[in-house]
Amino acid sequence: MFWDRESEILARPLLERLQLGHLQETVRRVARRVPFYRQKFAEAGVKPEDIKSLDDVRRLPFTTGADLRAIYPNGLVAVEAHEAVRLHTSSGTTGKPKAVFFSRRDIRNSAELMARSLVMTGVTNKDVFQNMMSYGLFTGGLIMHYGAERVGCLVIPVGPGTSERQLMLMQDFGTTAVHILPSYALYFAGFLAQRGVNPRTDLTLRRAFVGAEPHTEETRRRIEQALGVDVYNSYGLTEMNGPGVAFECEHKAGLHLWEDHFLLEIIDPAAGEPLPEGQPGELVLTTLRREAMPLIRYRTRDITSIIPEPCLCGRTHHRLNRISGRTDDMLIVRGVNIFPQQVERILMSMPQVGPNYVIILDGLDDMAVKVELAAAGFDGDVEHLDTLRRQLVEKLKTELFVRPNVELVPAGSLPVAEGKAKRVIDRRSL
Amino acid sequence: MTSMNLVAVFVENKPGQTARVTKILADARVNICWVTIAHSGSFGVMKFLVDNPDQAVRSLQEKGLMVSRLEVLTLQAPNQPGSLQAVADCLAQGGVNLANCSGFVANNRAILIIETHDLAKARAVLEQQGLHLLTQEEMTSL
């Protein structure tokens, strides 16, 4: 199903022509209206009229998260103050948050992209959409809300609440789709099991949209299994409007990035140079239609790669592979680069292991993985638990090239995060 | 049935866990007849023989504990030299390998609790030799 068929299946040459026009327009606007970019362009020795092809984007300077923090609160705004109608910020766990401004048209566009994303998974105006993401400054609540409303769903704007309340709403209003953090989806499935609620027969859920936390294919399969739903991966970031930047279609084979709104590059994060199509690197995005706060070559710090083959759904917008990590999240243990997702993939491939885990770095350079046992993983036999623990150590060592200590703990003994799950605790005294 | 159900509980290996579990059992008016606690690194497993396993499992699960039932054989033999050896001989001849075992004497009766990965075979071997396997009721009213 298509929401905006014409835009979604636009032939590549036409799509690229459209991108170039929007890129040139964006570069002209920021050079005129944003002193930060005027200065950056001057330092790089580039003028708006130098952008003659899409490849010329490489001549433009990068924008980083640090730039956004440095210029906080509103140094990148390209419209008159009264033209901005909405403000969102990143969580700002380290110092100042990143503030992002939206004009009326930006809000409409982000809702439009969100609507495309939902409809391509099969959502219609008959769906009852329970949005379990946090509302407020976090984009995951409101941006998704506007998109689902635009499709015509009945939207239940519950936000994060107790599991009892979520379940009551699902039962009373016949919820068919949820927007949820993957870590919470797994927790919620455990809650349902404890309550004796079988989601397949007692609820009407059909789809879950998960995002805001990097997660693995194994986690998707677990959520699908546990909740009896189709799970679709949603990619977005506050700096690029939040959710609806890239989304999976019905085939669940990579995320279509809406290229008529974002110009996509994959670069070598260390060298800053573009990588050949298909090779994994850091995703860099330039907004093509943003009015209030255009961003040029924004370093997302997310690691992914382009899937060059066309998708069976017929959409021409390139697909990205699942985010395999954030350059920010990368851990260096005993000189080895490790992404938490590698650990997650191994853990979630073992049915005896539950959804909640934490990686603890301690001492000089010791790595421990604490993971909760699944109900199915306990038969009363200490020997079986020891075997499982040894298997986990071996599998992790093979994947990571570092031998971690593995601790099995009872379900429910690790803290459950209110928002995004905290998976790494670094207490090293290096 | 001549096998018995133990209630096994998976807990973190840290102070206070035994008190936490036994308080739940006490509050549920469950009587504990026998217990072992084994630990391995970060975790421990407690095994209880109780008068009401259903109630024990229900109460522990309601409090969020990870619980499993474990089927064991409980054997009664005379309190005299050579009893254990006679039982061990039977099992050896039947080719039964033992896992965890524990034994004690109560009311002048020798009791042996046997965990094995081949419960059916062990039961057949012992019953064939005319050894008395206790039921849950017999065991809990010793």
XYZ file of C-alpha atoms in Angstrom:
572
model
C 0.000 0.000 0.000
C 1.134 3.525 -0.779
C 0.341 6.829 0.898
C 1.992 9.060 -1.690
C 2.550 6.661 -4.581
C 3.952 9.209 -7.005
C 6.715 10.337 -4.624
C 7.459 6.861 -3.357
C 8.062 5.229 -6.761
C 9.607 8.224 -8.503
C 12.177 6.980 -11.044
C 15.738 7.426 -9.741
C 16.842 9.972 -12.379
C 13.830 12.128 -11.548
C 14.343 11.629 -7.812
C 17.980 12.686 -8.096
C 17.056 15.695 -10.209
C 14.564 16.673 -7.520
C 17.206 16.195 -4.812
C 19.664 18.434 -6.608
C 17.127 21.249 -6.886
C 16.303 21.029 -3.178
C 19.955 20.761 -2.195
C 20.873 23.906 -4.137
C 17.937 25.751 -2.641
C 18.839 24.600 0.891
C 22.488 25.614 0.518
C 21.493 29.040 -0.834
C 19.079 29.579 2.038
C 21.476 28.662 4.844
C 24.290 30.711 3.281
C 21.945 33.677 3.290
C 20.217 33.195 6.632
C 22.469 31.228 8.998
C 25.714 32.929 10.029
C 27.075 29.594 11.303
C 26.886 28.083 7.802
C 28.005 31.294 6.067
C 31.192 31.124 8.098
C 31.635 27.357 7.647
C 31.206 27.650 3.874
C 33.761 30.469 3.792
C 36.248 28.382 5.771
C 35.735 25.461 3.362
C 36.041 27.819 0.383
C 32.707 26.772 -1.071
C 29.899 28.937 -2.461
C 26.278 27.918 -3.126
C 26.830 28.209 -6.903
C 29.575 25.511 -6.666
C 26.901 22.875 -6.071
C 26.216 21.750 -9.637
C 25.664 18.040 -9.080
C 24.720 15.805 -6.158
C 28.350 14.689 -5.877
C 29.284 18.294 -5.114
C 27.694 17.818 -1.694
C 31.121 16.472 -0.676
C 32.515 19.960 -0.978
C 30.261 21.124 1.850
C 31.406 20.985 5.480
C 29.922 18.535 7.973
C 27.607 19.505 10.810
C 28.090 17.563 14.060
C 26.206 17.007 17.272
C 28.866 19.082 18.984
C 28.037 21.989 16.619
C 24.387 21.755 17.629
C 25.272 21.828 21.299
C 27.735 24.668 20.849
C 25.213 26.807 19.028
C 22.395 25.963 21.447
C 19.672 27.148 21.732
C 18.784 28.573 18.341
C 21.881 29.406 16.292
C 20.891 27.250 13.304
C 17.393 28.609 12.813
C 16.826 29.819 9.246
C 13.405 31.421 9.661
C 12.078 34.407 11.589
C 11.560 33.509 15.258
C 7.764 33.745 14.937
C 7.703 31.266 12.055
C 8.873 28.377 14.242
C 5.895 26.582 15.785
C 7.447 23.651 17.611
C 10.560 22.781 19.537
C 11.955 19.330 20.262
C 15.213 18.432 21.941
C 17.404 15.394 22.249
C 17.583 13.814 25.694
C 20.704 15.825 26.560
C 22.152 13.231 28.903
C 25.562 14.859 28.530
C 25.279 18.596 29.122
C 23.096 20.760 26.890
C 20.567 19.026 24.650
C 20.328 19.546 20.892
C 17.361 21.777 20.093
C 15.472 21.368 16.828
C 12.904 23.878 15.525
C 9.964 23.143 13.247
C 7.956 25.478 11.043
C 4.323 24.772 10.229
C 5.429 23.190 6.962
C 8.123 21.091 8.706
C 5.462 19.629 10.995
C 3.276 18.838 7.984
C 6.184 17.231 6.127
C 7.264 15.080 9.063
C 3.666 13.882 9.508
C 3.535 13.152 5.787
C 6.703 11.020 5.903
C 5.397 9.260 8.987
C 2.137 8.518 7.172
C 4.027 7.072 4.199
C 6.032 4.920 6.605
C 3.010 3.534 8.436
C 0.966 2.892 5.297
C 3.789 0.977 3.666
C 3.539 -1.609 6.444
C -0.206 -1.964 5.900
C -1.633 0.508 8.423
C -4.994 2.017 7.381
C -7.506 4.466 8.812
C -9.224 1.494 10.487
C -6.283 0.917 12.817
C -6.341 1.761 16.511
C -2.886 3.106 17.231
C -1.580 3.073 20.793
C 1.433 5.345 21.032
C 3.444 4.141 24.016
C 6.407 6.439 23.391
C 7.101 9.409 25.575
C 5.377 12.654 24.533
C 6.930 16.025 25.267
C 10.334 17.145 24.067
C 11.145 13.668 22.745
C 10.129 13.417 19.078
C 9.018 9.765 19.324
C 5.649 10.708 20.811
C 4.323 13.703 18.908
C 5.850 13.111 15.468
C 4.492 9.571 15.327
C 1.195 10.800 16.711
C 0.762 13.328 13.914
C 1.627 10.701 11.284
C -0.836 8.126 12.581
C -3.532 10.794 12.837
C -2.822 11.875 9.266
C -3.419 8.284 8.103
C -6.726 8.452 9.956
C -6.044 5.945 12.715
C -7.725 6.302 16.062
C -4.698 7.391 18.067
C -4.442 6.612 21.783
C -1.798 9.055 23.067
C -1.071 7.146 26.253
C 2.683 7.679 26.282
C 4.711 5.586 28.669
C 2.533 4.377 31.508
C 2.214 1.395 33.722
C 1.804 -1.922 31.976
C -1.605 -2.362 33.646
C -2.823 0.840 32.035
C -1.424 -0.079 28.607
C -3.144 -3.457 28.776
C -6.452 -1.960 29.864
C -6.434 0.463 26.920
C -5.543 -2.340 24.496
C -8.442 -4.423 25.751
C -11.000 -1.627 26.007
C -10.319 0.054 22.665
C -9.136 -2.881 20.559
C -5.630 -1.607 19.832
C -4.232 -3.014 16.572
C -0.891 -1.186 16.341
C 1.598 0.022 18.919
C 4.620 2.287 18.843
C 6.973 1.050 21.525
C 10.606 0.819 22.605
C 11.991 -2.633 21.800
C 13.248 -3.135 25.367
C 9.812 -2.247 26.725
C 8.066 -4.514 24.179
C 9.964 -7.478 25.591
C 9.265 -6.412 29.152
C 5.581 -5.948 28.316
C 5.412 -9.437 26.772
C 6.740 -10.806 30.067
C 4.085 -8.806 31.924
C 1.330 -10.298 29.740
C 2.632 -13.818 30.346
C 2.637 -13.199 34.081
C -0.958 -11.986 33.872
C -1.957 -15.040 31.867
C -2.897 -12.848 28.888
C -2.285 -14.509 25.528
C -1.787 -11.644 23.079
C -2.749 -13.851 20.106
C -6.185 -14.708 21.436
C -6.927 -12.099 24.106
C -5.742 -8.972 22.276
C -6.170 -7.573 18.763
C -2.588 -6.414 18.182
C -1.282 -6.854 14.645
C 1.674 -4.522 14.278
C 4.364 -3.030 16.474
C 6.628 -0.206 15.391
C 9.862 -0.216 17.307
C 12.620 2.335 17.296
C 14.571 4.900 19.328
C 16.907 2.171 20.568
C 19.291 0.233 18.372
C 18.215 -3.390 18.335
C 18.963 -6.581 16.472
C 17.098 -8.890 14.118
C 17.007 -11.472 16.929
C 15.219 -8.968 19.163
C 12.670 -8.294 16.408
C 11.966 -12.020 16.106
C 11.566 -12.312 19.862
C 9.060 -9.476 20.018
C 7.124 -10.926 17.073
C 7.058 -14.305 18.761
C 6.139 -13.029 22.193
C 3.425 -10.566 21.147
C 2.144 -12.348 18.030
C 2.602 -9.242 15.863
C 4.576 -8.081 12.856
C 7.371 -5.808 14.017
C 8.698 -3.023 11.821
C 11.921 -1.174 12.401
C 11.644 2.592 12.572
C 14.676 4.828 12.180
C 14.930 8.456 13.024
C 16.772 10.987 15.135
C 15.741 14.208 16.781
C 18.051 16.241 14.537
C 16.155 14.924 11.467
C 12.569 15.358 12.870
C 12.580 12.127 14.879
C 10.846 9.007 13.568
C 9.901 8.664 9.894
C 13.347 9.246 8.374
C 13.624 5.620 7.286
C 11.175 2.779 7.814
C 10.644 -0.799 6.797
C 8.024 -1.750 4.233
C 5.928 -4.918 4.268
C 8.981 -6.979 3.231
C 10.974 -6.098 6.383
C 14.162 -6.159 4.368
C 15.887 -2.892 5.176
C 14.613 0.619 5.833
C 13.545 2.877 2.980
C 15.051 6.289 3.586
C 12.843 9.065 2.210
C 15.318 10.474 -0.239
C 13.101 13.258 -1.535
C 13.490 14.807 1.949
C 16.954 13.663 3.011
C 20.146 13.390 1.007
C 21.991 10.295 2.073
C 25.715 9.605 2.236
C 27.697 6.791 3.831
C 31.186 7.853 4.857
C 34.238 6.427 6.523
C 33.810 7.918 10.020
C 37.541 8.367 10.576
C 38.555 9.775 7.192
C 35.281 11.570 6.431
C 35.420 10.266 2.854
C 32.462 8.681 1.005
C 32.405 4.883 0.833
C 31.364 2.756 -2.144
C 27.686 1.780 -2.196
C 26.997 -1.232 0.003
C 29.931 -0.737 2.339
C 29.152 -0.045 6.009
C 30.003 3.369 7.386
C 28.529 6.380 9.144
C 25.232 7.706 7.852
C 25.371 11.394 6.933
C 22.147 13.255 6.156
C 21.341 16.611 4.616
C 17.797 17.931 4.980
C 16.328 18.814 1.590
C 13.024 20.410 2.523
C 13.439 21.622 6.056
C 12.431 25.215 6.522
C 13.063 26.173 10.139
C 16.362 24.442 10.706
C 18.097 22.940 7.674
C 21.140 20.811 8.440
C 23.987 20.250 6.009
C 25.808 16.888 6.033
C 24.818 16.014 9.559
C 26.936 13.268 11.109
C 24.357 10.883 12.592
C 27.064 8.664 14.141
C 24.911 5.669 13.169
C 26.658 2.841 11.346
C 24.790 1.295 8.422
C 25.094 0.503 4.730
C 22.994 1.031 1.611
C 21.230 -1.967 0.079
C 21.800 -1.221 -3.606
C 19.260 -3.720 -5.035
C 15.735 -2.460 -5.728
C 13.058 -3.546 -3.252
C 10.208 -5.893 -4.180
C 7.704 -3.251 -3.027
C 8.571 -1.039 -5.992
C 9.712 1.967 -3.991
C 12.738 3.650 -5.503
C 14.036 5.182 -2.266
C 17.179 3.371 -1.171
C 17.058 0.968 1.713
C 19.455 1.022 4.634
C 20.511 -2.022 6.569
C 19.536 -2.172 10.217
C 21.756 0.198 12.233
C 24.588 -1.981 13.455
C 25.826 0.464 16.065
C 26.524 4.082 16.853
C 30.018 5.361 16.725
C 29.139 6.812 20.168
C 28.191 3.394 21.538
C 31.332 1.642 20.459
C 33.271 0.231 23.384
C 36.952 -0.437 23.342
C 37.819 -3.368 25.579
C 41.398 -4.591 25.714
C 42.034 -2.765 22.471
C 39.116 -4.420 20.639
C 36.169 -2.462 19.195
C 32.863 -3.832 20.449
C 29.308 -2.713 19.716
C 26.639 -3.602 22.300
C 24.493 -4.962 19.451
C 27.003 -7.753 18.894
C 26.454 -8.871 22.472
C 22.697 -8.563 22.083
C 22.676 -10.671 18.922
C 24.408 -13.554 20.690
C 22.272 -13.335 23.806
C 18.990 -13.157 21.930
C 19.862 -16.163 19.805
C 19.671 -18.326 22.943
C 16.076 -19.161 23.936
C 17.095 -19.849 27.563
C 18.057 -16.189 27.951
C 15.583 -13.393 28.727
C 15.366 -9.958 27.101
C 17.090 -7.855 29.745
C 20.864 -7.569 29.943
C 23.605 -5.155 30.889
C 27.257 -4.917 29.924
C 29.525 -3.894 32.787
C 33.065 -2.684 32.246
C 35.026 -2.673 35.425
C 38.483 -2.836 36.979
C 41.298 -2.275 34.566
C 39.617 -3.626 31.461
C 37.235 -6.387 32.493
C 34.003 -7.018 30.682
C 31.047 -8.722 32.308
C 27.652 -9.430 30.806
C 24.788 -9.801 33.246
C 21.791 -11.385 31.632
C 18.417 -12.456 32.950
C 17.412 -16.048 32.555
C 14.173 -16.759 30.653
C 11.515 -18.832 32.403
C 12.234 -21.558 29.843
C 15.887 -21.521 30.846
C 15.364 -22.771 34.404
C 14.610 -26.416 35.101
C 16.072 -26.544 38.592
C 19.362 -28.069 37.448
C 22.523 -26.162 38.390
C 24.520 -28.146 35.845
C 22.337 -26.938 32.963
C 22.831 -23.357 34.100
C 26.587 -23.797 34.244
C 26.559 -25.263 30.735
C 24.493 -22.347 29.454
C 26.868 -19.883 31.062
C 29.883 -21.546 29.467
C 28.162 -21.599 26.057
C 27.455 -17.897 26.315
C 31.063 -17.129 27.215
C 32.315 -19.152 24.229
C 29.868 -17.635 21.738
C 30.625 -14.116 22.937
C 34.334 -14.732 22.756
C 34.017 -15.990 19.171
C 31.992 -12.915 18.198
C 33.902 -10.253 20.119
C 37.469 -11.594 20.346
C 37.301 -10.722 24.032
C 36.333 -13.251 26.691
C 33.716 -11.691 28.940
C 32.550 -12.935 32.300
C 28.890 -13.980 32.042
C 26.547 -13.835 35.014
C 23.107 -15.385 34.885
C 20.585 -13.607 37.087
C 16.868 -14.154 37.754
C 14.256 -12.500 35.548
C 13.280 -9.118 36.943
C 16.500 -8.549 38.869
C 18.050 -6.054 36.433
C 16.616 -2.538 36.498
C 13.978 -1.717 33.866
C 14.567 1.656 32.270
C 11.736 4.185 32.119
C 12.851 5.417 28.705
C 15.649 4.088 26.586
C 17.296 1.042 28.122
C 20.746 1.578 29.589
C 22.813 -1.345 28.358
C 26.342 -0.338 29.243
C 27.828 0.592 32.606
C 31.434 1.696 32.375
C 33.210 1.818 35.740
C 36.714 1.279 34.437
C 39.486 3.052 36.228
C 41.637 3.418 33.123
C 2.864 -41.738 41.696
C 5.967 -42.803 43.489
C 8.009 -39.782 42.461
C 8.002 -36.484 44.258
C 8.079 -32.863 43.250
C 10.748 -30.589 44.574
C 10.283 -26.858 44.175
C 13.464 -25.263 42.755
C 14.019 -21.506 42.997
C 16.580 -19.512 41.015
C 18.031 -16.590 42.974
C 20.932 -14.201 42.933
C 23.867 -15.225 45.072
C 23.714 -12.379 47.587
C 22.731 -11.877 51.221
C 19.048 -11.990 52.063
C 17.828 -14.293 49.302
C 17.101 -17.309 51.502
C 15.241 -15.121 53.965
C 13.221 -13.611 51.118
C 12.175 -16.983 49.716
C 11.423 -18.646 53.042
C 9.340 -15.675 54.180
C 7.113 -16.112 51.134
C 6.708 -19.807 51.963
C 6.046 -19.075 55.613
C 3.433 -16.444 54.758
C 1.738 -18.968 52.461
C 1.656 -21.485 55.346
C 3.797 -23.928 53.367
C 5.782 -26.368 55.486
C 9.327 -27.177 54.407
C 10.382 -30.787 55.037
C 13.790 -30.683 53.424
C 15.992 -28.120 51.706
C 19.280 -27.835 49.836
C 20.933 -24.707 48.549
C 23.610 -24.874 45.869
C 25.459 -21.946 44.412
C 27.501 -21.390 41.281
C 29.125 -17.998 40.899
C 26.509 -15.264 40.568
C 23.469 -17.416 41.237
C 22.076 -19.995 43.592
C 19.416 -22.673 43.330
C 17.311 -23.603 46.362
C 15.422 -26.846 46.341
C 12.571 -27.486 48.734
C 10.488 -30.494 49.549
C 7.218 -29.076 50.866
C 3.816 -30.297 51.933
C 2.020 -28.217 49.311
C 4.117 -27.744 46.153
C 1.266 -26.144 44.143
C 0.782 -23.436 46.752
C 4.552 -22.939 47.045
C 4.997 -22.478 43.291
C 2.022 -20.126 43.059
C 3.143 -17.931 45.959
C 6.737 -17.697 44.778
C 5.725 -16.870 41.200
C 3.321 -14.197 42.395
C 6.289 -12.521 44.074
C 8.183 -12.617 40.791
C 10.574 -15.466 41.584
C 11.761 -17.940 38.977
C 10.508 -21.348 39.990
C 10.680 -24.798 38.496
C 9.430 -28.201 39.589
C 11.858 -31.033 39.782
C 10.880 -34.689 39.896
C 12.909 -36.863 42.268
C 12.701 -40.344 43.783
C 12.645 -40.791 47.531
C 13.591 -44.114 48.896
C 13.141 -45.598 52.339
C 15.512 -48.218 53.735
C 16.216 -49.723 57.167
C 18.493 -47.718 59.451
C 21.344 -50.238 59.533
C 24.824 -50.794 58.084
C 24.818 -51.786 54.394
C 21.470 -50.192 53.460
C 22.916 -47.534 51.209
C 25.300 -50.022 49.687
C 22.393 -52.340 48.791
C 20.555 -49.517 47.078
C 23.685 -48.364 45.270
C 24.277 -51.902 44.038
C 20.791 -52.088 42.524
C 21.277 -48.812 40.737
C 24.733 -49.789 39.534
C 23.474 -53.068 38.124
C 20.661 -51.247 36.398
C 23.155 -48.832 34.859
C 21.570 -45.781 36.504
C 23.768 -42.728 36.933
C 22.964 -40.488 39.882
C 22.990 -36.715 39.764
C 22.365 -34.895 43.063
C 21.562 -37.066 46.048
C 21.090 -36.522 49.728
C 20.301 -38.833 52.589
C 19.463 -38.684 56.260
C 17.824 -40.681 59.032
C 14.459 -39.670 60.490
C 12.412 -41.632 63.033
C 14.841 -44.485 62.691
C 14.239 -44.697 58.926
C 16.951 -44.045 56.350
C 15.746 -41.725 53.599
C 17.534 -41.166 50.299
C 16.499 -38.434 47.854
C 17.702 -39.124 44.329
C 17.934 -36.816 41.323
C 18.773 -38.568 38.096
C 18.448 -37.763 34.403
C 16.812 -41.151 33.860
C 14.043 -41.181 36.418
C 11.857 -43.837 34.771
C 14.669 -46.336 34.561
C 15.764 -45.710 38.141
C 12.205 -46.168 39.361
C 11.828 -49.428 37.444
C 15.111 -50.801 38.761
C 14.308 -49.947 42.384
C 10.720 -51.167 42.275
C 11.822 -54.391 40.641
C 14.032 -54.996 43.671
C 11.087 -54.402 45.973
C 12.445 -51.173 47.450
C 9.894 -48.783 48.872
C 9.580 -45.432 47.138
C 7.797 -42.804 49.190
C 4.910 -40.677 47.972
C 4.771 -36.942 48.650
C 2.278 -37.556 51.489
C 4.388 -40.247 53.108
C 7.506 -38.143 52.921
C 5.961 -34.987 54.326
C 4.395 -36.842 57.263
C 7.539 -38.658 58.358
